PDB file of C-alpha atoms in Angstrom:
ATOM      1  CA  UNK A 176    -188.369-143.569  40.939  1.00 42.00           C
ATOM      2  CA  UNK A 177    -188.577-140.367  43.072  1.00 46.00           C
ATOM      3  CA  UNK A 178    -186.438-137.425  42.838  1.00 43.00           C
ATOM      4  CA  UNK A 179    -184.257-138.706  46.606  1.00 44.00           C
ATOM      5  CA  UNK A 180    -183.675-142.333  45.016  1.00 46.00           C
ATOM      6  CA  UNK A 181    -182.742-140.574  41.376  1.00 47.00           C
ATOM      7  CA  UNK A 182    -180.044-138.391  43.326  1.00 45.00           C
ATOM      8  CA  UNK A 183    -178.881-141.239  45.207  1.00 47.00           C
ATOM      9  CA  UNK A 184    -179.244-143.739  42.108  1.00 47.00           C
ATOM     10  CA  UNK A 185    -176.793-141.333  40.218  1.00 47.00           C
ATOM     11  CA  UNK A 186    -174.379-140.468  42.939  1.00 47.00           C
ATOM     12  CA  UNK A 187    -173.934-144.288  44.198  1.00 49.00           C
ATOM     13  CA  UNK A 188    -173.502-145.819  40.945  1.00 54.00           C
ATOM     14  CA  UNK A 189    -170.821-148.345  40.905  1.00 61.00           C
ATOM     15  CA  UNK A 190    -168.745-150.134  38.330  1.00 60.00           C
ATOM     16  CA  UNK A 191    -166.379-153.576  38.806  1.00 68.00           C
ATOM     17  CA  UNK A 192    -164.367-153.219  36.336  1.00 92.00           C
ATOM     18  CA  UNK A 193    -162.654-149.700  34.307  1.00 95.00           C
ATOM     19  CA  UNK A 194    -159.748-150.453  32.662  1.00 95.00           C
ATOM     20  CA  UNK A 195    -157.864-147.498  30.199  1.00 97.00           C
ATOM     21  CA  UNK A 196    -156.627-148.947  27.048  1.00 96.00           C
ATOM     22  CA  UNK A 197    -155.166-148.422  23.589  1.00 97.00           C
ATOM     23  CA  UNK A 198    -156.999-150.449  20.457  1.00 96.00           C
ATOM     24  CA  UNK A 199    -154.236-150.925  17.711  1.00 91.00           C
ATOM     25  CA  UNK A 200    -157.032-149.838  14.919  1.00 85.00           C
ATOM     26  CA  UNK A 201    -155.431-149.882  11.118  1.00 79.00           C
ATOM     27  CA  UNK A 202    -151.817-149.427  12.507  1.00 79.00           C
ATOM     28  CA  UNK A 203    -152.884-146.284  14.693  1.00 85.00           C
ATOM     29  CA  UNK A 204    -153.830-146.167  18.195  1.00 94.00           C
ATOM     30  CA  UNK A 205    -156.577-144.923  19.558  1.00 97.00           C
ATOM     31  CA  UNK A 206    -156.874-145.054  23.794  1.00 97.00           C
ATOM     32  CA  UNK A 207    -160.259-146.169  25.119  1.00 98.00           C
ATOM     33  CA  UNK A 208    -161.541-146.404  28.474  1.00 98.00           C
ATOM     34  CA  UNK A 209    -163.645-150.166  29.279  1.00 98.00           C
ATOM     35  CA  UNK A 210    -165.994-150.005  31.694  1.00 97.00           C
ATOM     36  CA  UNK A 211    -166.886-153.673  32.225  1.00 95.00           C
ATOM     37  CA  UNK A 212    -170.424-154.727  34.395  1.00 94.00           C
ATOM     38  CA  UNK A 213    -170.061-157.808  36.448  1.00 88.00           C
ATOM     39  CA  UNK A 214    -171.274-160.338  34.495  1.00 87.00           C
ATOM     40  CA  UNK A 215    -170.292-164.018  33.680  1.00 85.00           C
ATOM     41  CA  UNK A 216    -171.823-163.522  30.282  1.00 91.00           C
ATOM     42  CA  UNK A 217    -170.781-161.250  27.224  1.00 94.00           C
ATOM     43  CA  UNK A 218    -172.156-157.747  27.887  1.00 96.00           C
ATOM     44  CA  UNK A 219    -173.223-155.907  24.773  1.00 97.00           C
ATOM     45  CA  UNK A 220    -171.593-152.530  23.878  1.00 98.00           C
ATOM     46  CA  UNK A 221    -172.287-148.454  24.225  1.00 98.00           C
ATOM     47  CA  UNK A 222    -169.596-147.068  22.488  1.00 98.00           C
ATOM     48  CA  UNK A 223    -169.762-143.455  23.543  1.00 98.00           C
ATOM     49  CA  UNK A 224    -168.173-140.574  22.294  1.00 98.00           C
ATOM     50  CA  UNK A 225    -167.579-137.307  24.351  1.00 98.00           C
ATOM     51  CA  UNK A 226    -168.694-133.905  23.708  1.00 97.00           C
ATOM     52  CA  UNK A 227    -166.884-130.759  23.830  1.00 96.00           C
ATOM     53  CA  UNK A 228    -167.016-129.015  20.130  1.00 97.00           C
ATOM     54  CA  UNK A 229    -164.477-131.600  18.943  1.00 98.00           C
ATOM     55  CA  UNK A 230    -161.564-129.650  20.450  1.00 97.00           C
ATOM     56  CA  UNK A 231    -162.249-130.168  24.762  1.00 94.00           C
ATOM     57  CA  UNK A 232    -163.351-132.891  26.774  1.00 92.00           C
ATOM     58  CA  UNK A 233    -162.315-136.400  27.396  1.00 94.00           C
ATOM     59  CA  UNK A 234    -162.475-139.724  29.091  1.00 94.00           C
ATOM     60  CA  UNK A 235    -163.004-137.863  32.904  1.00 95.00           C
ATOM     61  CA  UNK A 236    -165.247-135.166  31.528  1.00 94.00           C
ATOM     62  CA  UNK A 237    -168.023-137.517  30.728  1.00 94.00           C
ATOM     63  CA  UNK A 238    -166.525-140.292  33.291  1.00 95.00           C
ATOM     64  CA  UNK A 239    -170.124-140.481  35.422  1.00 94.00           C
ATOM     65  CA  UNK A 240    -172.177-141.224  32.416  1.00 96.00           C
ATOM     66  CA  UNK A 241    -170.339-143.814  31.327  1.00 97.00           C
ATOM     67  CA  UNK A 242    -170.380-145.245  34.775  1.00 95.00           C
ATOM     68  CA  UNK A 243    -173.858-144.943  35.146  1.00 95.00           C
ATOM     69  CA  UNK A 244    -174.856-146.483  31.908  1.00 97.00           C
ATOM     70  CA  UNK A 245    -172.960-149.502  32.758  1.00 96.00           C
ATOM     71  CA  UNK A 246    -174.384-150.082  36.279  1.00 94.00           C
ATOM     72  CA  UNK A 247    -177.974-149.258  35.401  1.00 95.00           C
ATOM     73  CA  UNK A 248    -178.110-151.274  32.115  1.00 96.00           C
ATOM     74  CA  UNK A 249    -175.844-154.021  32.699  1.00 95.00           C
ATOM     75  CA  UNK A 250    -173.553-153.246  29.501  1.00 97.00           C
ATOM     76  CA  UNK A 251    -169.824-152.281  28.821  1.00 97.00           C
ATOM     77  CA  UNK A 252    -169.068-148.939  27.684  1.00 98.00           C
ATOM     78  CA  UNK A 253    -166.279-147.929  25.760  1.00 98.00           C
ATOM     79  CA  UNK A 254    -165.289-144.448  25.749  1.00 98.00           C
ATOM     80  CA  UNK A 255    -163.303-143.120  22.583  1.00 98.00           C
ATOM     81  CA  UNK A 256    -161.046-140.431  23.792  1.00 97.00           C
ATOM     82  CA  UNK A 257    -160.392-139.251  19.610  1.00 98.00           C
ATOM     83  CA  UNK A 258    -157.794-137.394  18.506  1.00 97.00           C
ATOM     84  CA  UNK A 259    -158.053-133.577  18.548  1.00 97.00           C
ATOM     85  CA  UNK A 260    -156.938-130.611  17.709  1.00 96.00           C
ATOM     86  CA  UNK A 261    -154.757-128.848  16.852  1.00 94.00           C
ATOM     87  CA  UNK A 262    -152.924-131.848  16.099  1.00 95.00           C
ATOM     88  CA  UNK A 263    -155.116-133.193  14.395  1.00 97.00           C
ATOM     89  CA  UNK A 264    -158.504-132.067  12.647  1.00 97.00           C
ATOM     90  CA  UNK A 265    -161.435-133.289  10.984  1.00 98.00           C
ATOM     91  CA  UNK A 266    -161.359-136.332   9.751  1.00 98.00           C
ATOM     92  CA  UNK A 267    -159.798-137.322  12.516  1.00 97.00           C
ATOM     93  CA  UNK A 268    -162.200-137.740  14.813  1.00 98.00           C
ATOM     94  CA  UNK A 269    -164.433-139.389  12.659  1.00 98.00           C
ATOM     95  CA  UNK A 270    -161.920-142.263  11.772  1.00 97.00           C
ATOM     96  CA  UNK A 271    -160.856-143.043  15.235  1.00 97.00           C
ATOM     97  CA  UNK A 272    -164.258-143.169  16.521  1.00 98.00           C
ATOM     98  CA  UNK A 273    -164.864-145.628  13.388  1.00 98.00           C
ATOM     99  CA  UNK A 274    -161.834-147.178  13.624  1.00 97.00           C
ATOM    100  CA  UNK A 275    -162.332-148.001  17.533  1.00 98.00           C
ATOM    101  CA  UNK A 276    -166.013-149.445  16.871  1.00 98.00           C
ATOM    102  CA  UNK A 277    -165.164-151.419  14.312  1.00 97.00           C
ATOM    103  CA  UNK A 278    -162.248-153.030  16.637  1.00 97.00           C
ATOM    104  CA  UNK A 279    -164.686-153.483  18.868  1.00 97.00           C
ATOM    105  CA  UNK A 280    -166.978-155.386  16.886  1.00 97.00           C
ATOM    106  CA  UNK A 281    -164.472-157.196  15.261  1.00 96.00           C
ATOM    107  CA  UNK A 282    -162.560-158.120  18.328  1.00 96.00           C
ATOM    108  CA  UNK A 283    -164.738-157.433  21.270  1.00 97.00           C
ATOM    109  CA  UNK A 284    -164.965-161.270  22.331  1.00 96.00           C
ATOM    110  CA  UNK A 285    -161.824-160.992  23.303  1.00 95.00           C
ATOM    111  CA  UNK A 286    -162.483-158.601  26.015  1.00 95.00           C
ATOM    112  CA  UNK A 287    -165.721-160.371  27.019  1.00 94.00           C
ATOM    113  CA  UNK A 288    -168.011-157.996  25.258  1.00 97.00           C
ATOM    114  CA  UNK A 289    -170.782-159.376  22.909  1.00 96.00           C
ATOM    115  CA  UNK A 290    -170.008-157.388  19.677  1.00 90.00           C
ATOM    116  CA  UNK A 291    -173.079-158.359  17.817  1.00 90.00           C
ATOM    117  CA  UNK A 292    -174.961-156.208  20.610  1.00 95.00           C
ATOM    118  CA  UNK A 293    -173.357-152.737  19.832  1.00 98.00           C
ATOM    119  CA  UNK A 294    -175.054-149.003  20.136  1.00 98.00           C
ATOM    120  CA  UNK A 295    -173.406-145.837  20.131  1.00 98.00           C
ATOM    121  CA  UNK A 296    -174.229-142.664  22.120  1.00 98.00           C
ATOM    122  CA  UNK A 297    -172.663-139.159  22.690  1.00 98.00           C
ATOM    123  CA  UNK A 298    -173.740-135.272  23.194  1.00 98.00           C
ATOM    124  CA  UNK A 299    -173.085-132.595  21.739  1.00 98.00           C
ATOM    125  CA  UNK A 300    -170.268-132.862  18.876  1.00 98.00           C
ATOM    126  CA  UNK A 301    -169.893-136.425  20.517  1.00 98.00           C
ATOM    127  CA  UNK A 302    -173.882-136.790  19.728  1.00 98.00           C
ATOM    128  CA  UNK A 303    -172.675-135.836  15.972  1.00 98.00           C
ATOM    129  CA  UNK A 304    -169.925-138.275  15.712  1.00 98.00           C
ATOM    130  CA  UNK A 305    -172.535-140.904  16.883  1.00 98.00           C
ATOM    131  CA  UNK A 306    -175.294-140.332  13.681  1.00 98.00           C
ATOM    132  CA  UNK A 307    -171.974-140.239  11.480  1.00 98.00           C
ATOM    133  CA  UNK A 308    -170.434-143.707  12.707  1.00 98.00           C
ATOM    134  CA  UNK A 309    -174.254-145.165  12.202  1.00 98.00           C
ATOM    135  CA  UNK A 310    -174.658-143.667   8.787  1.00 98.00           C
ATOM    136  CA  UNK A 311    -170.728-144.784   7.834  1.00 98.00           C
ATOM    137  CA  UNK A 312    -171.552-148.201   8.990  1.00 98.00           C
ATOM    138  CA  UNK A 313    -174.309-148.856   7.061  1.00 98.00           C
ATOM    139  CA  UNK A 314    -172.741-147.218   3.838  1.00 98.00           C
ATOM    140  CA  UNK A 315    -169.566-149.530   4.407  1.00 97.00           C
ATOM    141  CA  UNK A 316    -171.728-152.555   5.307  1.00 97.00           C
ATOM    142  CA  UNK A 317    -169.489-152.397   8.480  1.00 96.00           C
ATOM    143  CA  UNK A 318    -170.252-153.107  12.758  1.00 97.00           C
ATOM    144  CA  UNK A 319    -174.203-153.647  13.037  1.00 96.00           C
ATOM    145  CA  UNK A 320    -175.083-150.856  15.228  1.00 98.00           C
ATOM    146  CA  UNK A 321    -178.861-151.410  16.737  1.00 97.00           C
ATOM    147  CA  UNK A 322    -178.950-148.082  18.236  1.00 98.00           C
ATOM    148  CA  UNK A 323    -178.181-144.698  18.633  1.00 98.00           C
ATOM    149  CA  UNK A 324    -178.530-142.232  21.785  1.00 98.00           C
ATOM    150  CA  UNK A 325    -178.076-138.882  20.683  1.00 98.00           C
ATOM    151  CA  UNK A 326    -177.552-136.025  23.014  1.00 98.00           C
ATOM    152  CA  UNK A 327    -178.542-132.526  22.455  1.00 98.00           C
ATOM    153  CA  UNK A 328    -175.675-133.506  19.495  1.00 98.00           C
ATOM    154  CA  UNK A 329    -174.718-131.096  16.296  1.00 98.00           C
ATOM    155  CA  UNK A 330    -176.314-132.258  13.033  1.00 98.00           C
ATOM    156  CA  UNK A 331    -176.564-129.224  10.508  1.00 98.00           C
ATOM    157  CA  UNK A 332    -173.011-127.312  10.454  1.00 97.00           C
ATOM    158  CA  UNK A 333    -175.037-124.609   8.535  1.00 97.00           C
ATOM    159  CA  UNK A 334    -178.164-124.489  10.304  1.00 96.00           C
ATOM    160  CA  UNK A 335    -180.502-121.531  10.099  1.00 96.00           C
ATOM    161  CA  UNK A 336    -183.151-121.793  12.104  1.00 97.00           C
ATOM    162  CA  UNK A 337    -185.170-120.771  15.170  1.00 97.00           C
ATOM    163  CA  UNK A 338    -183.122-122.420  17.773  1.00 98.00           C
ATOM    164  CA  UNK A 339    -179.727-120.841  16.527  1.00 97.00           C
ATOM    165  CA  UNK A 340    -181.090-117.547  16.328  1.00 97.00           C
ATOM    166  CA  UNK A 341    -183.407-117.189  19.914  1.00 97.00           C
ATOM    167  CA  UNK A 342    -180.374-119.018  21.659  1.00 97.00           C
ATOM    168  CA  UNK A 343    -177.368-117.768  20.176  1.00 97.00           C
ATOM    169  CA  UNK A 344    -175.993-116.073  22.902  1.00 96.00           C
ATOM    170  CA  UNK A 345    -176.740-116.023  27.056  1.00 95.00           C
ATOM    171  CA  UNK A 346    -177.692-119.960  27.152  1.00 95.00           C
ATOM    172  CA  UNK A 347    -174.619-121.947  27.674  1.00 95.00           C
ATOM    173  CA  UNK A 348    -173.299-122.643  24.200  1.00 97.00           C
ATOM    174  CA  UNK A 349    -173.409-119.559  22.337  1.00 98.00           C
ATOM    175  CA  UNK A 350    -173.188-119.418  18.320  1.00 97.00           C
ATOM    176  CA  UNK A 351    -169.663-117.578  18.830  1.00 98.00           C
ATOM    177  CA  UNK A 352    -168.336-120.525  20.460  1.00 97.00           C
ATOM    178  CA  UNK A 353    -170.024-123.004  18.134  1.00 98.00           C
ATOM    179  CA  UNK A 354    -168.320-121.223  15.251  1.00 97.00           C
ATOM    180  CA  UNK A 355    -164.572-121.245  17.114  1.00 98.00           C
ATOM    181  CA  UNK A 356    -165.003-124.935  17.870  1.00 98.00           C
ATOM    182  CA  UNK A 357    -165.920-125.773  13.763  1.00 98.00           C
ATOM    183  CA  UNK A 358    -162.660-123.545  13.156  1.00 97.00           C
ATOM    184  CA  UNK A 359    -160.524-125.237  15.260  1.00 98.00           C
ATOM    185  CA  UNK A 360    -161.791-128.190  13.932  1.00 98.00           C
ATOM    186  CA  UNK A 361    -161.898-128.324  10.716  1.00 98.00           C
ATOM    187  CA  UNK A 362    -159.206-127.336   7.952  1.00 97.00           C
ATOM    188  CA  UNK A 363    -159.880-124.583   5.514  1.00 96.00           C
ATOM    189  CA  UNK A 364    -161.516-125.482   2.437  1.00 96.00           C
ATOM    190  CA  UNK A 365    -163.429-128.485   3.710  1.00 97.00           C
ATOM    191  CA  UNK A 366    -167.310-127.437   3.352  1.00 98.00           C
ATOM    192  CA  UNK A 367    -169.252-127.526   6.617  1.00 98.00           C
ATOM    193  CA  UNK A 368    -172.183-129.601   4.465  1.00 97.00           C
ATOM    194  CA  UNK A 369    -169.973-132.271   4.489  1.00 97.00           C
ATOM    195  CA  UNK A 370    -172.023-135.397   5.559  1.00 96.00           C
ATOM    196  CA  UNK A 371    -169.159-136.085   8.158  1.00 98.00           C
ATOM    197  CA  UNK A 372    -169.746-132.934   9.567  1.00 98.00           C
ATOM    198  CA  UNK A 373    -173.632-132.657   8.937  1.00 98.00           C
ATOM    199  CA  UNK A 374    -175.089-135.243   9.543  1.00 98.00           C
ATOM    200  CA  UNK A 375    -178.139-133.692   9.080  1.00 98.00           C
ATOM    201  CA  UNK A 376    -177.125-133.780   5.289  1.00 97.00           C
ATOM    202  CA  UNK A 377    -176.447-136.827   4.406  1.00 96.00           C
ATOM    203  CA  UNK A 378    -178.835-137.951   1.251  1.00 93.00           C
ATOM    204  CA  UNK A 379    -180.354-141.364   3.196  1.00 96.00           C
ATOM    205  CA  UNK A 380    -181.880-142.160   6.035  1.00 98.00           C
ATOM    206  CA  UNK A 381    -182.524-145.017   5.527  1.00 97.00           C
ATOM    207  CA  UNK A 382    -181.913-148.431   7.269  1.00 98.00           C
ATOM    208  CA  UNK A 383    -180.251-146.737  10.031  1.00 98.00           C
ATOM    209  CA  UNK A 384    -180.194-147.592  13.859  1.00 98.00           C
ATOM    210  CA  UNK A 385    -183.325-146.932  15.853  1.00 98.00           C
ATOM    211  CA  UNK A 386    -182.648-143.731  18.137  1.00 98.00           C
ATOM    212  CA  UNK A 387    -183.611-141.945  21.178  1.00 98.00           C
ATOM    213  CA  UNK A 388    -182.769-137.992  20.714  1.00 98.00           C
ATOM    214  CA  UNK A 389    -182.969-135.808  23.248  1.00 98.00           C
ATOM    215  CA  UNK A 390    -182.843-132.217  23.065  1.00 98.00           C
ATOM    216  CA  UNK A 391    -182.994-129.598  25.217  1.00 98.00           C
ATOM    217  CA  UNK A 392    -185.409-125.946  25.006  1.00 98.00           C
ATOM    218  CA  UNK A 393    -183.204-123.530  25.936  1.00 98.00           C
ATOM    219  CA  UNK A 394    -180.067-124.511  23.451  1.00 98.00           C
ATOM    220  CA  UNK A 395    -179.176-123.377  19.772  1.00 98.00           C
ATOM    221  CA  UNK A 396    -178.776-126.914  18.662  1.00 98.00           C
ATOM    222  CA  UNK A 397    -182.444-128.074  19.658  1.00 98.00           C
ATOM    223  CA  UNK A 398    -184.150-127.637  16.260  1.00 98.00           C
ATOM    224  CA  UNK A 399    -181.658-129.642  14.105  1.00 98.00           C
ATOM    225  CA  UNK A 400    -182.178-132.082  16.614  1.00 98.00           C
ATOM    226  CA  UNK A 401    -185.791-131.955  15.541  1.00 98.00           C
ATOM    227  CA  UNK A 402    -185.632-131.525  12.540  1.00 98.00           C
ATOM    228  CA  UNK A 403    -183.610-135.058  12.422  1.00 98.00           C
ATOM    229  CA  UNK A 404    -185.935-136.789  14.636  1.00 98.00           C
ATOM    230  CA  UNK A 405    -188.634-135.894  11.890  1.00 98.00           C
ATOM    231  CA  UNK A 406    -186.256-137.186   8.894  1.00 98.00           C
ATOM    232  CA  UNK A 407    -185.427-140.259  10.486  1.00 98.00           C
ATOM    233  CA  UNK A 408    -189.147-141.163  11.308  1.00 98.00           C
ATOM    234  CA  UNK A 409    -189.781-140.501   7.825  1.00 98.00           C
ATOM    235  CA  UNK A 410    -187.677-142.690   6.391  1.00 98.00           C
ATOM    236  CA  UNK A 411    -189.139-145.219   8.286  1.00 98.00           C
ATOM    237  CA  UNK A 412    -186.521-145.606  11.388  1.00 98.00           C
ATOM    238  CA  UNK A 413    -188.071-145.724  14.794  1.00 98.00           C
ATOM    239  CA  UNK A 414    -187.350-143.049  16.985  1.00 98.00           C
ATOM    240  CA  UNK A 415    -187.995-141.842  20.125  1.00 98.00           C
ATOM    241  CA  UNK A 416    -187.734-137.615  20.284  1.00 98.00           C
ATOM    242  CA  UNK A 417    -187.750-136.117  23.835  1.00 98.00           C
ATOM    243  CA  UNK A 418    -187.053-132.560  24.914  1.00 98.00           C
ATOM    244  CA  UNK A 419    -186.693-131.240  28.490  1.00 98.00           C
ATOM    245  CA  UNK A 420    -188.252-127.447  28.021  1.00 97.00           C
ATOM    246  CA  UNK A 421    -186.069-125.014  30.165  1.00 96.00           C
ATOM    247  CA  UNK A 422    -183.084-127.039  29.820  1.00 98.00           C
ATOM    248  CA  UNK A 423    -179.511-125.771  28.720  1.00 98.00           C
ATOM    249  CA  UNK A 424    -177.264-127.373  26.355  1.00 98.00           C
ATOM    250  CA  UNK A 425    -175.267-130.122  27.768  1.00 97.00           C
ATOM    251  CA  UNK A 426    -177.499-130.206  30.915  1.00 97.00           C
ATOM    252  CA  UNK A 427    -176.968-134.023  31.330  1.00 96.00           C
ATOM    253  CA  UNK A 428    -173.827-133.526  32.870  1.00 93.00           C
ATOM    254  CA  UNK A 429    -175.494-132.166  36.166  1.00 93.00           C
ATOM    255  CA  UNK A 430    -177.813-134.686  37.321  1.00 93.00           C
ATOM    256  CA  UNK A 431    -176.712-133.705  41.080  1.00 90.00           C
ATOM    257  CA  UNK A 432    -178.163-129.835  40.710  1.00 91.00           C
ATOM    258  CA  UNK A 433    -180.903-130.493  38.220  1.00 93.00           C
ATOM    259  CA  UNK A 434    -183.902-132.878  38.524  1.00 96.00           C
ATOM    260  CA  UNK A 435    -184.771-132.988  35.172  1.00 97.00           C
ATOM    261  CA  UNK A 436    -181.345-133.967  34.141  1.00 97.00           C
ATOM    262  CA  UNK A 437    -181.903-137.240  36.477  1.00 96.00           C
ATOM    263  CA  UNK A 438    -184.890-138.141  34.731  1.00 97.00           C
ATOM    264  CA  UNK A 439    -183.062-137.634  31.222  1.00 98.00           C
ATOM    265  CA  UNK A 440    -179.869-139.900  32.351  1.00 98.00           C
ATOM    266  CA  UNK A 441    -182.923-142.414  33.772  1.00 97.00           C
ATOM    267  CA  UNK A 442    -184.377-142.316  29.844  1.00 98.00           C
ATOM    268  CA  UNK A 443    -181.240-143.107  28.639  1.00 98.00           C
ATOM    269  CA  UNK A 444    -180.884-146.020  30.607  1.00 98.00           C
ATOM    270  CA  UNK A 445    -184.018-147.412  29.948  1.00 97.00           C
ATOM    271  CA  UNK A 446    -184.153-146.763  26.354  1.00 98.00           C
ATOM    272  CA  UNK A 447    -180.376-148.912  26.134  1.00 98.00           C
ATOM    273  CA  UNK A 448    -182.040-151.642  28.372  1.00 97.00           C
ATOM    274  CA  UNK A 449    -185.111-152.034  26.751  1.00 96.00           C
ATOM    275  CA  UNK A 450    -183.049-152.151  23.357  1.00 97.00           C
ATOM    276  CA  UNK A 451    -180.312-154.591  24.582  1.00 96.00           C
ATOM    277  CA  UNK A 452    -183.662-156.839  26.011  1.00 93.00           C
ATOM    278  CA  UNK A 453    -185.306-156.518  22.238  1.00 88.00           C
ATOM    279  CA  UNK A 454    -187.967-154.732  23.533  1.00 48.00           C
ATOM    280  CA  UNK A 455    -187.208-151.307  21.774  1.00 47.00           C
ATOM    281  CA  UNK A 456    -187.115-147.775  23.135  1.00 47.00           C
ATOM    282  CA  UNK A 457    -189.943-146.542  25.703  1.00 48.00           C
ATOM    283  CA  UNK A 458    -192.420-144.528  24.648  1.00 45.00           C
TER     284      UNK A 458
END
């Protein structure tokens, strides 16, 4: 696809059905929006989970991606908008986003989805949330998520590395605002290695979803992203790794100004197609 049918591929995108609603999870609720292709069949699932360091963004932030993935790969997306602070801090987040794919693949049907067929995706913190549901999942035998997209997400709450030190400030995300988001979100006391928070640190990585990561060369969170590209392979789950050098954290979310960012939301789209068809992600 060339760079005038990517712009116009991104900016014409077009989805039947988006309806806002609240899933009564464990007597709590917890407000989706459905994006819903038009299909006679059960569409499988992207749940997707929005960045903004836990504490910003929400269902219209990230409101084109969703679309997008739903017209170009023929599957519903529901968008978590989780609880935040201050109200309400880590866990939070973590157990609506839970909570809300487990409804989903408990009672999807019922909507028309095809819950067997689930993935999750999300940048940033959102991207975070997304390797925690997959690793919860499998440690509580719960929804069989095939697949993970992970976005430029956070992984190590503690990292030291190359990344957080070259791009910690004058890139987009700096490390000052990385470290007001983690103390907004999260109470005193609770230590950042937690798996729920890092990811990164969980003890197994085993028998989790197959994943496409992408990460981005000019942002503090791009070697964690690496680094968990590397783990993952290692423990035998297939993953695809790619990172768009000269790229800013959360660059996705400009596909109109940026080419590369077209070609990124293009990768996503193909990876979830190719995985919803059984084929697995591109290489």
């Amino acid at each position: 696809m060339n760079v005038a049918c990517e712009r116009q591929a991104v900016r014409d995108a077009v989805v039947m059905h988006v309806n806002d609603l609240t899933l009564t999870t464990k007597g709590r609720p917890v407000p989706v929006r459905l994006y819903r292709p038009a299909r006679p069949d059960p569409a499988p699932v992207l749940m997707f989970f929005h960045g903004g360091g836990w504490v910003a963004g929400d269902l219209d932030t990230h409101d084109s991606f969703c679309r997008v993935m739903c017209e170009w790969v023929d599957c519903a997306v529901v968008a978590v908008h989780y609880a935040r602070p201050p109200e309400h801090r880590f866990p939070r987040a973590v157990e609506d986003c839970y909570a809300a794919t487990e409804w989903i693949a408990l009672e999807g049907a019922g909507l028309g989805l095809a819950p067997s067929r689930i993935a999750v995706a999300g940048g940033g913190s959102g991207g975070g949330l997304a390797a925690v549901i997959c690793q919860i999942a499998r440690d509580l035998e719960g929804p069989d998520i095939g697949f993970q997209l992970l976005l430029y997400p956070v992984l190590d709450c503690l990292a030291r590395n190359r990344s957080r030190e070259q791009f910690a400030e004058g890139f987009g995300l700096t490390a000052e605002m990385l470290d007001w988001y983690l103390g907004q979100y999260v109470p005193s006391g609770v230590p950042l290695a937690h798996p729920w928070l890092s990811p990164a640190r969980d003890v197994c990585f085993k028998d989790l979803p197959a994943a496409l990561i992408i990460t981005a060369g000019l942002d503090l969170l791009r070697d964690e992203g690496r680094a968990f590209a590397r783990r993952l392979k290692k423990a035998g789950v297939p993953v695809h790794h790619k990172e768009y050098p000269g790229m800013r954290h959360g660059f996705i979310n400009y596909p109109a100004a940026e080419p590369q960012a077209r070609r990124a939301i293009l990768l996503c789209a193909e990876a979830l197609s190719a995985h919803f068809k059984g084929a697995g992600a591109p290489a």
